[in-house]
Coordinates of C-alpha atoms and ligand atoms in Angstrom, one line a residue:
M1 CA 103.0 66.8 80.4
T2 CA 105.1 66.8 77.2
E3 CA 108.2 64.7 76.6
A4 CA 110.3 67.7 77.3
T5 CA 108.8 68.5 80.7
R6 CA 108.9 66.4 83.9
V7 CA 106.0 68.1 85.7
S8 CA 102.4 68.3 84.5
G9 CA 101.4 71.5 86.3
R10 CA 98.6 69.6 88.2
E11 CA 100.7 67.8 90.7
L12 CA 100.9 68.0 94.4
P13 CA 104.3 68.8 96.0
R14 CA 106.9 66.0 96.0
I15 CA 109.8 66.8 98.3
H16 CA 112.5 64.2 98.4
V17 CA 115.5 66.3 99.4
R18 CA 115.0 69.0 102.1
P19 CA 115.0 72.3 100.2
P20 CA 117.3 73.9 99.4
G21 CA 118.9 70.6 98.5
P22 CA 122.6 70.2 97.6
A23 CA 122.2 71.2 94.0
S24 CA 120.4 74.5 94.9
A25 CA 122.9 75.2 97.7
A26 CA 125.9 74.7 95.4
M27 CA 124.3 77.1 92.8
A28 CA 123.6 79.7 95.6
K29 CA 127.3 79.6 96.4
R30 CA 128.3 80.2 92.8
L31 CA 125.7 83.0 92.5
H32 CA 127.1 84.7 95.5
E33 CA 130.4 85.1 93.6
V34 CA 128.9 86.7 90.5
E35 CA 125.8 88.7 91.4
S36 CA 125.6 91.9 93.3
R37 CA 125.0 90.8 96.8
N38 CA 121.8 92.8 97.4
V39 CA 119.9 91.1 94.6
T40 CA 119.2 87.4 95.6
F41 CA 118.6 86.7 99.3
V42 CA 120.7 83.6 100.2
S43 CA 120.5 81.8 103.5
E44 CA 120.6 78.2 104.8
H45 CA 116.9 78.0 104.1
W46 CA 116.5 79.9 100.8
P47 CA 116.4 79.9 97.7
V48 CA 115.8 76.9 95.5
F49 CA 116.9 77.1 91.8
W50 CA 114.1 76.5 89.3
T51 CA 114.8 74.3 86.3
E52 CA 111.3 73.9 85.0
A53 CA 107.8 75.4 85.6
V54 CA 104.5 74.2 84.1
G55 CA 101.0 75.2 85.2
A56 CA 101.2 75.6 89.0
N57 CA 104.2 73.3 89.4
V58 CA 107.9 74.2 89.7
L59 CA 110.7 71.7 89.5
D60 CA 113.9 72.6 91.3
A61 CA 117.6 71.7 90.6
D62 CA 117.3 68.8 93.2
G63 CA 114.2 67.3 91.5
N64 CA 111.8 68.6 94.1
V65 CA 108.3 69.4 92.8
F66 CA 106.6 72.5 94.3
V67 CA 103.2 74.2 93.9
D68 CA 103.8 77.8 93.2
L69 CA 101.3 80.0 95.0
T70 CA 102.9 83.2 93.8
S71 CA 102.8 82.5 90.0
A72 CA 106.2 84.1 90.1
F73 CA 105.3 87.6 91.3
G74 CA 101.8 87.3 89.7
V75 CA 103.1 86.8 86.2
A76 CA 102.0 83.2 85.4
L77 CA 98.3 83.9 85.9
L78 CA 97.6 81.5 83.0
G79 CA 100.0 79.0 84.5
H80 CA 103.7 78.6 83.8
A81 CA 104.6 77.7 80.3
S82 CA 101.0 78.3 79.3
P83 CA 99.9 76.6 76.0
V84 CA 98.3 79.9 75.1
V85 CA 101.7 81.6 75.1
Q86 CA 103.7 78.7 73.7
E87 CA 101.3 78.3 70.7
A88 CA 101.4 82.0 70.0
L89 CA 105.2 82.1 70.0
R90 CA 105.4 78.9 67.9
G91 CA 102.8 80.3 65.4
G92 CA 104.3 83.8 65.3
S93 CA 106.9 85.1 62.9
S94 CA 110.6 84.5 63.1
L95 CA 111.2 88.1 64.0
I96 CA 113.2 88.2 67.3
H97 CA 113.7 91.9 67.5
G98 CA 112.6 95.0 65.7
M99 CA 113.1 98.8 65.9
G100 CA 110.4 99.6 68.4
D101 CA 109.9 103.4 67.8
I102 CA 111.6 103.7 64.4
H103 CA 110.7 100.8 62.1
P104 CA 108.2 98.9 64.3
P105 CA 107.8 95.2 64.3
A106 CA 104.3 94.3 63.0
P107 CA 103.3 92.5 66.2
K108 CA 103.5 95.8 68.1
L109 CA 100.7 97.2 66.0
E110 CA 98.5 94.1 66.6
L111 CA 99.0 94.3 70.3
L112 CA 98.3 98.1 70.5
E113 CA 95.1 97.5 68.6
K114 CA 94.1 94.9 71.1
L115 CA 95.1 97.1 74.1
A116 CA 93.0 99.9 72.6
A117 CA 89.9 97.6 72.6
F118 CA 90.8 96.4 76.1
G119 CA 91.0 99.9 77.7
P120 CA 87.9 101.2 79.4
W121 CA 87.6 104.2 77.2
P122 CA 86.2 104.5 73.6
E123 CA 89.5 105.8 72.1
T124 CA 92.6 104.3 73.8
K125 CA 96.3 104.8 73.1
A126 CA 99.2 103.1 74.8
I127 CA 103.0 103.4 75.6
L128 CA 104.6 99.9 75.7
S129 CA 107.5 99.1 77.9
T130 CA 109.2 96.0 79.3
G131 CA 108.6 96.0 83.1
G132 CA 106.1 97.4 85.5
S133 CA 108.2 100.2 86.9
E134 CA 108.8 101.5 83.4
A135 CA 105.1 101.6 82.7
V136 CA 104.6 103.5 85.9
E137 CA 107.3 106.0 84.7
A138 CA 105.4 106.5 81.5
A139 CA 102.1 107.0 83.4
L140 CA 103.6 109.5 85.8
K141 CA 105.1 111.5 82.9
T142 CA 101.8 111.3 81.0
G143 CA 100.0 112.6 84.2
A144 CA 102.5 115.5 84.5
L145 CA 102.1 116.5 80.8
A146 CA 98.3 116.1 80.7
S147 CA 97.7 118.0 84.0
G148 CA 100.4 120.6 83.6
R149 CA 101.3 120.1 87.3
P150 CA 104.3 118.0 88.4
G151 CA 103.1 117.0 91.9
V152 CA 101.9 113.5 92.7
L153 CA 99.7 112.0 95.4
A154 CA 100.4 108.4 96.3
F155 CA 99.4 106.1 99.2
E156 CA 101.2 104.7 102.2
G157 CA 101.8 101.0 101.8
A158 CA 102.0 101.3 98.0
Y159 CA 104.4 99.6 95.7
H160 CA 104.9 101.1 92.2
G161 CA 108.4 100.0 91.5
L162 CA 112.1 100.9 92.1
T163 CA 113.2 103.1 89.2
A164 CA 113.7 106.7 90.2
G165 CA 110.2 108.0 89.3
S166 CA 108.3 105.0 90.5
L167 CA 110.3 104.8 93.7
S168 CA 109.4 108.4 94.4
A169 CA 105.8 107.2 94.6
T170 CA 106.7 104.1 96.7
P171 CA 106.9 105.1 100.3
R172 CA 108.5 102.1 102.1
P173 CA 111.8 103.4 103.7
H174 CA 113.5 100.0 103.1
F175 CA 113.6 100.8 99.4
R176 CA 114.1 104.5 99.6
A177 CA 116.5 105.2 102.4
L178 CA 119.8 104.9 100.5
F179 CA 118.6 107.0 97.6
E180 CA 116.3 109.6 99.3
D181 CA 118.3 112.6 98.1
R182 CA 117.8 111.5 94.5
L183 CA 114.1 111.1 94.7
Y184 CA 111.5 113.6 93.5
G185 CA 110.2 115.5 96.5
G186 CA 106.9 116.4 95.0
V187 CA 105.0 113.3 96.2
A188 CA 102.5 113.6 99.0
F189 CA 101.5 110.3 100.7
A190 CA 98.0 109.8 102.1
P191 CA 97.0 106.8 104.3
F192 CA 95.5 103.8 102.4
P193 CA 92.3 102.7 104.3
D194 CA 92.9 99.9 106.8
H195 CA 89.6 98.3 107.6
L196 CA 91.1 96.6 110.7
R197 CA 92.5 99.7 112.3
D198 CA 90.7 102.8 110.9
P199 CA 88.2 104.5 113.2
T200 CA 86.1 105.3 110.1
P201 CA 85.8 102.0 108.3
D202 CA 84.6 103.7 105.1
G203 CA 88.0 105.3 104.4
A204 CA 86.7 108.8 105.1
D205 CA 89.8 109.8 107.0
S206 CA 92.0 108.8 104.1
L207 CA 89.8 110.8 101.7
E208 CA 90.1 113.8 104.0
A209 CA 93.9 113.5 103.8
V210 CA 93.7 113.3 100.0
R211 CA 91.6 116.4 99.9
D212 CA 94.0 118.2 102.2
A213 CA 97.0 117.3 100.0
L214 CA 95.3 118.3 96.8
K215 CA 94.5 121.6 98.3
H216 CA 97.9 122.4 99.7
G217 CA 100.2 120.6 97.3
A218 CA 103.2 118.3 97.7
P219 CA 105.8 118.6 100.5
N220 CA 108.1 120.5 98.2
G221 CA 105.3 122.9 97.3
D222 CA 104.6 121.6 93.8
P223 CA 100.9 121.6 92.9
I224 CA 99.5 118.1 92.5
G225 CA 98.3 117.0 89.1
T226 CA 98.3 113.2 89.4
I227 CA 97.1 110.6 91.8
I228 CA 98.5 107.0 91.6
I229 CA 96.8 104.1 93.4
E230 CA 96.7 100.4 93.3
P231 CA 93.0 99.6 93.5
I232 CA 94.0 96.7 95.8
Q233 CA 97.5 97.1 97.3
A234 CA 99.4 94.0 96.3
R235 CA 102.9 94.0 97.8
G236 CA 101.5 96.2 100.6
G237 CA 99.7 93.0 101.8
A238 CA 96.6 92.4 99.7
R239 CA 94.9 95.4 101.2
I240 CA 91.4 95.9 99.9
P241 CA 89.8 99.4 100.3
P242 CA 86.3 99.7 101.6
E243 CA 83.5 99.8 99.1
A244 CA 82.9 103.6 98.6
F245 CA 86.6 104.6 98.9
L246 CA 87.7 104.4 95.3
A247 CA 84.5 106.1 94.0
G248 CA 85.2 108.9 96.6
L249 CA 88.7 109.2 95.3
S250 CA 87.5 109.4 91.7
S251 CA 85.1 112.3 92.7
L252 CA 88.0 114.1 94.4
A253 CA 90.1 113.7 91.3
R254 CA 87.4 115.3 89.2
E255 CA 86.8 118.1 91.8
F256 CA 90.4 119.1 91.8
D257 CA 91.0 118.3 88.0
V258 CA 93.6 115.8 88.8
L259 CA 94.5 112.7 86.7
L260 CA 94.0 109.3 88.3
I261 CA 96.4 106.5 87.5
A262 CA 95.2 102.9 88.4
D263 CA 98.3 100.7 88.9
E264 CA 96.8 97.4 87.8
I265 CA 100.1 95.7 87.3
M266 CA 99.2 93.0 89.8
T267 CA 95.4 93.3 89.9
G268 CA 94.7 93.5 86.1
M269 CA 94.4 90.9 83.4
G270 CA 91.7 89.0 85.3
R271 CA 93.6 88.1 88.5
C272 CA 91.0 89.9 90.6
G273 CA 87.9 88.6 88.8
A274 CA 87.6 91.3 86.1
P275 CA 89.9 92.3 83.2
L276 CA 90.6 95.5 85.2
V277 CA 89.5 95.5 88.8
S278 CA 89.2 99.3 89.0
S279 CA 86.0 99.0 86.8
V280 CA 84.2 96.9 89.5
L281 CA 85.6 98.7 92.5
G282 CA 84.3 102.1 91.4
L283 CA 87.6 103.7 90.4
E284 CA 87.4 105.8 87.3
P285 CA 91.0 106.1 86.1
D286 CA 92.4 108.4 83.4
I287 CA 95.5 106.2 83.0
V288 CA 95.9 102.5 83.6
V289 CA 99.2 100.6 83.9
V290 CA 99.4 96.8 83.3
G291 CA 102.3 94.4 83.3
K292 CA 103.1 91.1 85.0
A293 CA 100.4 88.7 83.6
L294 CA 100.1 90.7 80.4
G295 CA 102.9 88.8 78.7
G296 CA 102.1 85.4 80.1
G297 CA 105.8 85.2 81.2
M298 CA 107.3 87.3 78.4
P299 CA 108.5 90.7 79.7
I300 CA 106.1 93.5 78.6
S301 CA 104.0 96.2 80.2
A302 CA 101.8 99.1 79.1
C303 CA 100.6 102.5 80.1
I304 CA 97.2 103.0 78.5
A305 CA 95.0 106.1 78.5
P306 CA 92.2 107.7 76.4
S307 CA 93.4 109.8 73.5
R308 CA 92.4 113.1 75.2
V309 CA 95.0 112.3 77.9
M310 CA 97.7 110.5 75.9
D311 CA 97.7 113.3 73.3
A312 CA 99.3 115.6 75.8
W313 CA 102.5 114.1 74.5
P314 CA 103.9 116.1 71.5
V315 CA 104.0 114.3 68.1
S316 CA 107.4 112.7 67.6
D317 CA 109.8 114.7 65.5
G318 CA 111.9 111.7 64.8
E319 CA 113.5 111.5 68.2
A320 CA 111.0 110.0 70.7
I321 CA 111.3 111.6 74.2
H322 CA 110.2 108.4 76.0
T323 CA 111.2 105.1 74.5
S324 CA 113.7 102.2 75.0
T325 CA 115.6 99.6 73.0
F326 CA 113.1 96.8 73.6
L327 CA 109.9 98.8 73.3
G328 CA 107.4 96.7 71.3
H329 CA 109.5 93.6 71.4
P330 CA 107.9 91.3 68.8
L331 CA 107.9 88.1 70.9
S332 CA 106.5 89.8 73.9
C333 CA 103.9 91.6 71.8
T334 CA 102.9 88.3 70.2
A335 CA 102.6 86.7 73.7
A336 CA 100.6 89.6 75.1
A337 CA 98.2 89.7 72.2
A338 CA 97.5 86.0 72.8
V339 CA 97.0 86.6 76.6
L340 CA 94.5 89.4 75.9
D341 CA 92.5 87.0 73.6
A342 CA 92.7 84.2 76.2
I343 CA 91.4 86.5 79.0
Q344 CA 88.2 86.7 77.1
S345 CA 88.0 83.3 75.4
H346 CA 89.1 81.3 78.5
D347 CA 87.1 83.6 80.8
I348 CA 90.1 84.0 83.1
P349 CA 88.3 86.5 85.4
R350 CA 85.6 83.9 86.1
R351 CA 88.2 81.2 86.7
S352 CA 90.1 83.5 89.0
R353 CA 86.9 84.2 91.0
E354 CA 86.1 80.5 91.3
V355 CA 89.6 79.3 92.3
G356 CA 90.1 82.4 94.5
D357 CA 86.8 81.8 96.3
A358 CA 87.6 78.2 97.0
L359 CA 91.0 79.1 98.3
L360 CA 89.7 82.0 100.4
G361 CA 86.8 79.9 101.8
G362 CA 89.2 77.1 102.8
L363 CA 91.8 79.4 104.4
R364 CA 89.1 81.3 106.3
S365 CA 87.6 78.2 107.8
R366 CA 91.0 76.9 108.8
L367 CA 92.5 80.1 110.0
M368 CA 90.0 82.8 111.0
D369 CA 90.2 81.9 114.7
A370 CA 93.8 80.9 114.7
P371 CA 96.0 82.8 117.3
G372 CA 97.7 85.8 115.8
V373 CA 95.6 85.8 112.6
A374 CA 93.8 89.2 112.3
D375 CA 92.4 88.7 108.8
V376 CA 92.1 86.3 105.9
R377 CA 91.1 88.3 102.8
G378 CA 91.2 88.3 99.1
V379 CA 89.6 89.3 95.8
G380 CA 89.9 86.6 93.1
L381 CA 93.5 85.3 93.1
L382 CA 95.1 88.0 95.2
L383 CA 94.8 86.9 98.8
G384 CA 96.5 87.7 102.1
I385 CA 96.6 86.3 105.7
E386 CA 97.5 89.1 108.1
F387 CA 99.4 88.3 111.3
V388 CA 99.4 90.5 114.4
E389 CA 101.2 90.4 117.8
D390 CA 98.4 91.4 120.1
E391 CA 94.9 92.8 120.7
A392 CA 96.1 96.2 119.7
L393 CA 96.8 94.7 116.2
T394 CA 100.5 95.4 116.2
P395 CA 101.8 93.8 113.0
A396 CA 103.6 90.5 113.7
R397 CA 106.9 91.6 112.0
G398 CA 108.4 88.9 109.7
R399 CA 105.8 86.2 110.5
G400 CA 104.7 86.1 106.8
A401 CA 108.3 85.4 105.8
R402 CA 108.7 82.7 108.5
V403 CA 105.6 81.0 107.3
A404 CA 106.8 81.2 103.7
E405 CA 110.1 79.7 104.7
A406 CA 108.4 76.8 106.5
A407 CA 106.1 76.3 103.5
L408 CA 109.0 75.8 101.2
L409 CA 110.0 72.7 103.1
E410 CA 106.5 71.3 102.4
G411 CA 106.7 72.2 98.8
L412 CA 104.7 75.4 98.6
I413 CA 106.2 78.5 97.1
L414 CA 104.9 81.6 98.9
L415 CA 106.0 85.2 99.6
P416 CA 105.4 87.6 102.5
G417 CA 103.8 91.0 101.9
G418 CA 103.1 94.1 103.9
D419 CA 105.4 96.9 105.2
H420 CA 106.4 94.6 108.1
G421 CA 106.5 91.3 106.3
H422 CA 103.4 90.5 108.5
V423 CA 101.2 89.2 105.7
L424 CA 101.4 85.9 103.9
E425 CA 100.5 86.7 100.3
L426 CA 99.0 84.3 97.7
T427 CA 98.8 85.2 94.0
P428 CA 98.5 81.7 92.5
P429 CA 97.9 80.8 88.8
A430 CA 94.3 80.4 87.7
T431 CA 95.2 76.8 86.6
L432 CA 95.4 75.7 90.3
T433 CA 93.4 72.4 90.5
E434 CA 90.8 71.6 93.2
Q435 CA 93.3 69.1 94.7
Q436 CA 96.0 71.7 94.8
V437 CA 93.7 74.2 96.5
E438 CA 92.7 71.7 99.2
H439 CA 96.2 70.5 99.7
S440 CA 97.5 74.1 100.0
V441 CA 94.8 75.1 102.5
R442 CA 95.6 72.1 104.7
V443 CA 99.4 72.6 104.6
I444 CA 99.2 76.4 105.2
G445 CA 96.7 75.8 108.0
D446 CA 99.2 73.4 109.7
I447 CA 102.2 75.6 109.2
V448 CA 100.5 78.8 110.5
G449 CA 99.5 76.8 113.6
R450 CA 103.1 75.9 114.4
T451 CA 105.0 79.0 113.1
P452 CA 104.9 81.9 115.5
Ligands
PLP1 C1 101.4 97.1 91.7 C2 102.7 97.1 91.2 N1 103.2 98.1 90.5 C3 104.4 98.2 90.0 C4 105.3 97.1 90.1 C5 106.7 97.1 89.6 O1 106.8 96.2 88.5 P1 108.2 95.6 88.1 O2 108.8 94.8 89.2 O3 107.9 94.8 86.9 O4 109.0 96.8 87.7 C6 104.9 96.0 90.9 C7 105.7 94.8 91.1 O5 105.6 94.0 92.0 C8 103.5 96.0 91.4 O6 103.1 95.0 92.2

């Protein structure tokens, strides 16, 4: 804890005003007047306004201290206000903004060289961007250029973002319905394996559907040149494919000469126990997208690919055909370069495995036999508790959200996942202490027991 901060990052929750307290409620009222009403969900029970975040702790406007089991959408894997990021920013140059694709800021080059070494191929090139959806756009364009075929195969339950291209590959009707007629129709969706419900637990049915789509093309008739997949579905509800599935998918991609994009925006950077989880799950991608934890809280993302794929882009003639104002933002690049170093020097993948195993073990022993709990699963620090209605495994619509709402009252920040909000998702920071793990397990166990 520094003089400037009021929480250390290692504390247990301290709730002295029922959240949302009066200060948060007053801010929510003001927000309602000035922000588009679809952006922030406001109710009697939600949200709290953050004023400080350190390690695993968040302080709200009413002085309540929370443990953040989301690391704010998976971003703060190294903890909020990580010393790694703070020191890098303090020690970096005074350059606040550069001219990304024209006169580049020097930190852009340093980051690109580190990303080239980070990629799983001998010669790696990257396109930087600001958020995850943008990196997905870059990857989909790269896939189309390198394969020469515009069609895409994506998976049911996937979340790749909400910009037009990434939304085309995100099947959930909630996000698409109002914009369906603006979305690219050349995306085929195959089922993502569901080990609880599939008759073939090895994902063979899903691979058959992939084969079929690759043979026959997308719904609009476009031939498919790119497959995009999250090696573990994140917002889809921490869905882990069976062991042989991703290797099988890689073989199909080779057989049909199709490029494979691994969307590691949530799973990458050590969260799932490896710098890139595809490498340990048998996926052999041609393109990888990373974001979220990459900047340690600074906005940055990247689409990386071997030169043989990335060089499908023409050489710039002075007017880049895929760029943006903040591409290669110097502060974000400086932070990301430090995060990439820290993943190795602090062995973040190992820490994620250790903390994740402790959390998973605790949650399993508390909840595996609890009524309505179909599964407690996780890889490293991406975990999910899946709720069902009945023996037929009907998803318990909204129960993940109800548990998250009840958890807020006890000082735990959590989010629901899954197409039906039927999963409680945990993506905590790797800085979570043993005490914070034990406390979280106890509180979640109690809340699940009393929240139908
Ligand atoms: C796997 C995955 N891909 C893409 C995205 C989109 O990233 P962003 O929200 O930064 O645009 C997300 C965000 O949750 C994600 O989890």
